[in-house]
Short mmCIF file of C-alpha atoms and ligand atoms in Angstrom, two decimals:
data_model
loop_
_atom_site.label_atom_id
_atom_site.label_comp_id
_atom_site.label_asym_id
_atom_site.label_seq_id
_atom_site.Cartn_x
_atom_site.Cartn_y
_atom_site.Cartn_z
CA UNK A 1 -18.31 25.06 -9.92
CA UNK A 2 -17.11 27.99 -12.09
CA UNK A 3 -19.70 30.28 -10.50
CA UNK A 4 -18.45 29.24 -7.08
CA UNK A 5 -14.88 29.83 -8.14
CA UNK A 6 -15.71 33.34 -9.42
CA UNK A 7 -17.28 34.22 -6.10
CA UNK A 8 -14.33 32.81 -4.24
CA UNK A 9 -11.82 34.82 -6.24
CA UNK A 10 -13.68 38.00 -5.41
CA UNK A 11 -13.27 37.04 -1.74
CA UNK A 12 -9.50 36.95 -2.17
CA UNK A 13 -8.29 40.46 -1.34
CA UNK A 14 -10.00 40.59 2.07
CA UNK A 15 -6.82 39.74 3.93
CA UNK A 16 -4.97 42.71 2.37
CA UNK A 17 -7.30 45.32 3.78
CA UNK A 18 -5.77 47.21 6.67
CA UNK A 19 -9.07 47.65 8.54
CA UNK A 20 -10.70 44.78 10.39
CA UNK A 21 -12.07 42.25 7.85
CA UNK A 22 -15.81 42.38 7.25
CA UNK A 23 -17.22 39.34 8.96
CA UNK A 24 -19.95 38.41 6.50
CA UNK A 25 -17.80 37.96 3.35
CA UNK A 26 -15.25 36.07 5.41
CA UNK A 27 -17.95 33.79 6.73
CA UNK A 28 -19.37 33.35 3.24
CA UNK A 29 -15.91 32.40 2.00
CA UNK A 30 -15.48 29.82 4.73
CA UNK A 31 -18.87 28.31 4.03
CA UNK A 32 -18.14 28.19 0.31
CA UNK A 33 -14.76 26.53 0.81
CA UNK A 34 -16.34 24.04 3.16
CA UNK A 35 -19.17 23.22 0.80
CA UNK A 36 -16.70 22.86 -2.08
CA UNK A 37 -14.74 20.34 -0.01
CA UNK A 38 -17.90 18.46 0.91
CA UNK A 39 -19.02 18.59 -2.71
CA UNK A 40 -15.70 17.17 -3.89
CA UNK A 41 -15.75 14.41 -1.25
CA UNK A 42 -19.31 13.53 -2.21
CA UNK A 43 -18.19 13.21 -5.84
CA UNK A 44 -15.78 10.47 -4.93
CA UNK A 45 -16.81 6.86 -4.64
CA UNK A 46 -16.39 5.66 -1.08
CA UNK A 47 -14.59 2.31 -1.28
CA UNK A 48 -13.99 0.09 1.75
CA UNK A 49 -11.90 -3.08 1.55
CA UNK A 50 -11.43 -5.96 3.96
CA UNK A 51 -7.62 -5.93 3.57
CA UNK A 52 -4.94 -3.34 2.82
CA UNK A 53 -3.79 -5.24 -0.27
CA UNK A 54 -7.13 -4.67 -1.96
CA UNK A 55 -7.15 -1.04 -0.76
CA UNK A 56 -3.71 -0.49 -2.28
CA UNK A 57 -4.72 -1.90 -5.67
CA UNK A 58 -8.01 0.02 -5.59
CA UNK A 59 -6.18 3.26 -4.97
CA UNK A 60 -3.82 2.53 -7.89
CA UNK A 61 -6.84 2.23 -10.19
CA UNK A 62 -9.25 4.71 -8.57
CA UNK A 63 -6.77 7.55 -8.02
CA UNK A 64 -8.41 10.77 -6.87
CA UNK A 65 -11.89 9.68 -7.96
CA UNK A 66 -12.27 7.41 -4.95
CA UNK A 67 -11.58 7.37 -1.24
CA UNK A 68 -10.46 3.98 -0.01
CA UNK A 69 -9.90 2.52 3.42
CA UNK A 70 -9.25 -0.97 4.69
CA UNK A 71 -10.92 -2.53 7.70
CA UNK A 72 -8.18 -5.02 8.63
CA UNK A 73 -4.62 -3.80 9.02
CA UNK A 74 -1.79 -5.59 7.24
CA UNK A 75 -0.11 -6.61 10.49
CA UNK A 76 -3.26 -8.41 11.68
CA UNK A 77 -4.19 -12.01 10.97
CA UNK A 78 -6.90 -11.56 8.31
CA UNK A 79 -8.69 -14.73 9.48
CA UNK A 80 -9.34 -13.16 12.91
CA UNK A 81 -10.10 -9.45 13.08
CA UNK A 82 -11.75 -8.09 16.20
CA UNK A 83 -14.88 -6.22 15.11
CA UNK A 84 -15.14 -2.61 16.28
CA UNK A 85 -18.07 -0.14 16.15
CA UNK A 86 -15.96 2.10 13.89
CA UNK A 87 -16.01 -0.65 11.22
CA UNK A 88 -19.81 -0.40 11.10
CA UNK A 89 -19.62 3.35 10.55
CA UNK A 90 -17.23 2.85 7.64
CA UNK A 91 -19.42 0.16 6.08
CA UNK A 92 -22.57 2.21 6.52
CA UNK A 93 -21.18 4.94 4.26
CA UNK A 94 -19.54 2.69 1.65
CA UNK A 95 -20.51 2.72 -2.04
CA UNK A 96 -18.36 -0.33 -2.74
CA UNK A 97 -16.96 -3.11 -0.54
CA UNK A 98 -14.00 -5.17 -1.77
CA UNK A 99 -13.46 -8.58 -0.20
CA UNK A 100 -10.88 -11.35 -0.63
CA UNK A 101 -13.57 -14.02 -0.31
CA UNK A 102 -13.08 -17.83 -0.21
CA UNK A 103 -14.10 -17.55 3.46
CA UNK A 104 -10.94 -15.67 4.51
CA UNK A 105 -13.09 -13.09 6.31
CA UNK A 106 -15.86 -15.50 7.36
CA UNK A 107 -15.04 -15.15 11.07
CA UNK A 108 -15.67 -11.41 11.27
CA UNK A 109 -16.99 -9.68 8.15
CA UNK A 110 -20.46 -11.17 7.39
CA UNK A 111 -22.15 -9.88 10.60
CA UNK A 112 -20.62 -6.44 10.05
CA UNK A 113 -22.05 -6.29 6.53
CA UNK A 114 -25.50 -7.28 7.78
CA UNK A 115 -25.42 -4.91 10.74
CA UNK A 116 -24.25 -1.98 8.61
CA UNK A 117 -27.78 -1.81 7.16
CA UNK A 118 -26.19 -0.54 3.92
CA UNK A 119 -28.13 -2.22 1.12
CA UNK A 120 -25.52 -1.28 -1.52
CA UNK A 121 -22.82 -3.56 -0.09
CA UNK A 122 -24.91 -6.61 0.83
CA UNK A 123 -23.61 -9.85 -0.74
CA UNK A 124 -24.93 -10.18 -4.32
CA UNK A 125 -25.68 -6.45 -4.60
CA UNK A 126 -23.60 -4.36 -7.03
CA UNK A 127 -21.58 -2.66 -4.26
CA UNK A 128 -20.15 -5.99 -3.06
CA UNK A 129 -17.15 -7.23 -5.02
CA UNK A 130 -15.52 -10.57 -4.20
CA UNK A 131 -12.18 -10.50 -6.00
CA UNK A 132 -11.52 -14.23 -5.71
CA UNK A 133 -13.85 -14.89 -8.64
CA UNK A 134 -11.37 -13.23 -11.02
CA UNK A 135 -8.18 -14.90 -9.76
CA UNK A 136 -6.28 -18.13 -10.10
CA UNK A 137 -7.12 -20.12 -6.98
CA UNK A 138 -4.93 -22.94 -5.68
CA UNK A 139 -5.60 -25.84 -3.28
CA UNK A 140 -9.28 -26.24 -4.10
CA UNK A 141 -10.22 -29.34 -2.09
CA UNK A 142 -11.21 -32.34 -4.20
CA UNK A 143 -12.73 -34.27 -1.30
CA UNK A 144 -15.22 -33.15 1.31
CA UNK A 145 -13.65 -30.93 3.97
CA UNK A 146 -14.17 -32.10 7.57
CA UNK A 147 -13.25 -30.53 10.92
CA UNK A 148 -10.60 -33.21 11.33
CA UNK A 149 -8.64 -31.50 8.56
CA UNK A 150 -8.27 -28.30 10.62
CA UNK A 151 -9.44 -24.91 9.36
CA UNK A 152 -9.10 -25.84 5.71
CA UNK A 153 -10.57 -23.15 3.48
CA UNK A 154 -13.17 -25.28 1.70
CA UNK A 155 -13.35 -23.12 -1.43
CA UNK A 156 -9.61 -23.03 -2.07
CA UNK A 157 -6.68 -21.05 -0.73
CA UNK A 158 -7.69 -17.42 -0.10
CA UNK A 159 -4.13 -16.03 0.07
CA UNK A 160 -4.16 -15.63 -3.71
CA UNK A 161 -3.18 -11.92 -3.86
CA UNK A 162 0.43 -13.00 -3.24
CA UNK A 163 0.94 -13.72 -6.93
CA UNK A 164 1.37 -10.50 -8.96
CA UNK A 165 -0.65 -12.01 -11.79
CA UNK A 166 -3.61 -12.18 -9.44
CA UNK A 167 -2.84 -8.58 -8.41
CA UNK A 168 -3.18 -7.68 -12.07
CA UNK A 169 -6.52 -9.49 -12.29
CA UNK A 170 -7.75 -7.77 -9.12
CA UNK A 171 -6.85 -4.39 -10.62
CA UNK A 172 -8.71 -5.18 -13.83
CA UNK A 173 -11.82 -6.31 -11.92
CA UNK A 174 -11.75 -3.13 -9.85
CA UNK A 175 -11.32 -1.05 -13.00
CA UNK A 176 -14.40 -2.68 -14.52
CA UNK A 177 -16.47 -2.20 -11.38
CA UNK A 178 -15.49 1.45 -10.90
CA UNK A 179 -16.23 2.13 -14.59
CA UNK A 180 -19.63 0.52 -14.21
CA UNK A 181 -20.37 2.73 -11.20
CA UNK A 182 -18.89 5.89 -12.78
CA UNK A 183 -19.02 5.52 -16.57
CA UNK A 184 -17.91 9.14 -17.01
CA UNK A 185 -14.56 8.30 -15.39
CA UNK A 186 -13.96 5.02 -17.24
CA UNK A 187 -11.14 6.43 -19.41
CA UNK A 188 -9.41 7.71 -16.29
CA UNK A 189 -9.65 4.30 -14.58
CA UNK A 190 -8.40 2.54 -17.72
CA UNK A 191 -5.40 4.84 -17.92
CA UNK A 192 -4.57 4.38 -14.24
CA UNK A 193 -4.81 0.60 -14.54
CA UNK A 194 -2.61 0.57 -17.65
CA UNK A 195 0.02 2.53 -15.73
CA UNK A 196 -0.19 0.16 -12.74
CA UNK A 197 0.08 -2.83 -15.07
CA UNK A 198 3.19 -1.35 -16.67
CA UNK A 199 4.90 -0.74 -13.33
CA UNK A 200 3.92 -4.21 -12.12
CA UNK A 201 5.37 -5.85 -15.24
CA UNK A 202 8.64 -3.95 -14.84
CA UNK A 203 8.80 -4.90 -11.15
CA UNK A 204 8.15 -8.58 -11.95
CA UNK A 205 11.21 -8.61 -14.23
CA UNK A 206 13.27 -7.26 -11.32
CA UNK A 207 11.84 -9.80 -8.85
CA UNK A 208 12.39 -12.70 -11.26
CA UNK A 209 16.02 -11.68 -11.74
CA UNK A 210 16.57 -11.46 -7.97
CA UNK A 211 14.97 -14.86 -7.34
CA UNK A 212 16.54 -16.63 -10.35
CA UNK A 213 19.50 -18.11 -8.40
CA UNK A 214 17.16 -19.63 -5.83
CA UNK A 215 14.54 -21.28 -8.01
CA UNK A 216 13.63 -24.75 -6.77
CA UNK A 217 14.63 -24.01 -3.14
CA UNK A 218 12.55 -25.84 -0.56
CA UNK A 219 11.00 -23.99 2.37
CA UNK A 220 8.79 -24.54 5.41
CA UNK A 221 5.98 -22.04 6.03
CA UNK A 222 3.99 -21.46 9.20
CA UNK A 223 0.47 -21.27 7.70
CA UNK A 224 -0.62 -22.05 4.17
CA UNK A 225 -0.38 -18.37 3.19
CA UNK A 226 2.22 -18.78 0.47
CA UNK A 227 1.26 -21.29 -2.25
CA UNK A 228 0.65 -18.58 -4.86
CA UNK A 229 3.78 -16.66 -3.91
CA UNK A 230 6.01 -19.75 -3.84
CA UNK A 231 4.65 -21.16 -7.09
CA UNK A 232 5.17 -17.84 -8.84
CA UNK A 233 8.75 -17.37 -7.63
CA UNK A 234 9.87 -20.98 -7.91
CA UNK A 235 9.99 -22.15 -4.30
CA UNK A 236 8.71 -25.48 -3.05
CA UNK A 237 6.74 -25.58 0.21
CA UNK A 238 7.53 -28.93 1.82
CA UNK A 239 5.73 -28.68 5.17
CA UNK A 240 4.08 -26.28 7.63
CA UNK A 241 4.76 -25.36 11.25
CA UNK A 242 1.02 -25.75 11.84
CA UNK A 243 0.17 -29.47 11.93
CA UNK A 244 -3.10 -28.59 10.15
CA UNK A 245 -4.34 -25.22 8.86
CA UNK A 246 -5.29 -22.98 11.79
CA UNK A 247 -4.14 -25.55 14.42
CA UNK A 248 -1.25 -24.41 16.67
CA UNK A 249 2.05 -26.33 16.62
CA UNK A 250 2.28 -29.65 18.48
CA UNK A 251 5.52 -31.26 19.77
CA UNK A 252 5.13 -34.36 17.58
CA UNK A 253 4.54 -32.37 14.38
CA UNK A 254 7.39 -29.99 15.25
CA UNK A 255 9.71 -32.99 15.51
CA UNK A 256 8.54 -34.20 12.10
CA UNK A 257 9.29 -30.77 10.61
CA UNK A 258 12.78 -30.81 12.16
CA UNK A 259 13.47 -34.26 10.70
CA UNK A 260 12.18 -33.25 7.27
CA UNK A 261 14.33 -30.13 7.25
CA UNK A 262 17.46 -32.11 8.18
CA UNK A 263 16.74 -34.85 5.68
CA UNK A 264 16.00 -32.51 2.78
CA UNK A 265 18.49 -29.79 3.74
CA UNK A 266 15.81 -27.11 4.09
CA UNK A 267 17.00 -23.91 5.73
CA UNK A 268 14.19 -21.35 5.67
CA UNK A 269 11.05 -21.17 7.80
CA UNK A 270 8.71 -18.45 6.51
CA UNK A 271 6.47 -16.98 9.21
CA UNK A 272 3.67 -14.42 9.01
CA UNK A 273 4.18 -11.50 11.44
CA UNK A 274 1.19 -12.34 13.65
CA UNK A 275 2.34 -15.83 14.71
CA UNK A 276 4.29 -16.72 17.86
CA UNK A 277 7.96 -17.16 16.97
CA UNK A 278 8.84 -19.63 19.73
CA UNK A 279 8.24 -22.83 17.74
CA UNK A 280 9.78 -21.51 14.49
CA UNK A 281 12.84 -20.34 16.46
CA UNK A 282 13.27 -23.71 18.16
CA UNK A 283 12.99 -25.45 14.77
CA UNK A 284 15.62 -23.11 13.34
CA UNK A 285 17.90 -23.80 16.28
CA UNK A 286 17.56 -27.56 15.91
CA UNK A 287 18.25 -27.51 12.17
CA UNK A 288 20.73 -24.67 11.66
CA UNK A 289 17.97 -22.97 9.72
CA UNK A 290 16.65 -19.44 9.71
CA UNK A 291 13.29 -17.83 10.47
CA UNK A 292 12.16 -15.21 7.95
CA UNK A 293 9.21 -13.05 8.98
CA UNK A 294 7.67 -12.54 5.56
CA UNK A 295 4.80 -10.11 5.10
CA UNK A 296 1.59 -11.44 3.56
CA UNK A 297 0.04 -7.97 3.33
CA UNK A 298 0.56 -4.30 2.62
CA UNK A 299 0.89 -2.54 5.99
CA UNK A 300 2.63 -5.52 7.64
CA UNK A 301 5.34 -3.03 8.56
CA UNK A 302 5.15 0.75 8.28
CA UNK A 303 7.34 1.17 5.19
CA UNK A 304 5.36 -1.33 3.11
CA UNK A 305 2.74 1.14 1.96
CA UNK A 306 1.65 -0.40 -1.34
CA UNK A 307 1.30 -3.60 -3.34
CA UNK A 308 4.59 -3.26 -5.24
CA UNK A 309 6.52 -2.44 -2.06
CA UNK A 310 5.12 -5.61 -0.47
CA UNK A 311 6.89 -7.81 -3.03
CA UNK A 312 10.01 -5.61 -2.94
CA UNK A 313 10.21 -6.12 0.80
CA UNK A 314 9.54 -9.88 0.79
CA UNK A 315 11.84 -10.67 -2.11
CA UNK A 316 14.70 -8.65 -0.63
CA UNK A 317 14.29 -10.53 2.66
CA UNK A 318 14.22 -13.87 0.87
CA UNK A 319 17.24 -13.36 -1.35
CA UNK A 320 19.28 -12.19 1.64
CA UNK A 321 18.17 -15.22 3.65
CA UNK A 322 18.88 -17.65 0.79
CA UNK A 323 22.30 -16.10 0.26
CA UNK A 324 23.14 -16.57 3.96
CA UNK A 325 22.00 -20.19 4.11
CA UNK A 326 23.59 -21.79 1.06
ZN1 ZN B 1 -5.49 -19.11 5.60
#
């Protein structure tokens, strides 16, 4: 690189010459700059993630030694992502693929991985990292799952990133994987993760203080996206707008939810941004309750650009809603 740099510096004064610039050195300069950029991009590990939450944590740890991009966007339902040809192109060039696992992406990701033809990221190869194996997983079924139970995730609830402790574990697992792939950068990744950890710990103190007055509050949620989040921040999920996971609302179940909310004085209905608001709104109307569109993922709205901002956003929404519905 230093030889390249020396040659580049000697190219510098060209622009100051009054006469027309000699074409060949200018061209050489352009080619050099271009090849330096390519060289630098090639140095970086190309990380692709299924969701923006994993991309955000990976970028905290990987810094400028990786490029990272998510396939699904945070405003999409991660159970159902419409496959596009551009996803295949991304996967084809990936060094590392990060997935949530526990069958969250089962409806769309496995065929993309196979069709990418990229041997590095095939399941069980070193470039495939399922983060669920490092996290605390809730709602692991104890009996056999049948279709009659709805779309129950048979390996446990995959929405586990919504507890900051699991975010911390995801970061550590990514740090270990990146260090394994780039041992020369392991100190850099360790330092970045330590910094992330520190900021996460400080943020958790803030979130705990904000939520303290509302610990023990009961809520209704649309889908079972929030067990980790609610357990961590002291809320109790009493029922769901969906009669069964992945099954749209039915009039009889909606009536049950309304009765439960009245009986137990529950005021908040937490809804992910990709669900129809008609049923939640009618429940709120019947009970004097309130619908809160809570974000399950980074990128759910434009300003939520990283993992810490996701919790900032959700917790601010919640404390305002709780304060209004005493
Ligand atoms: Zn789910």
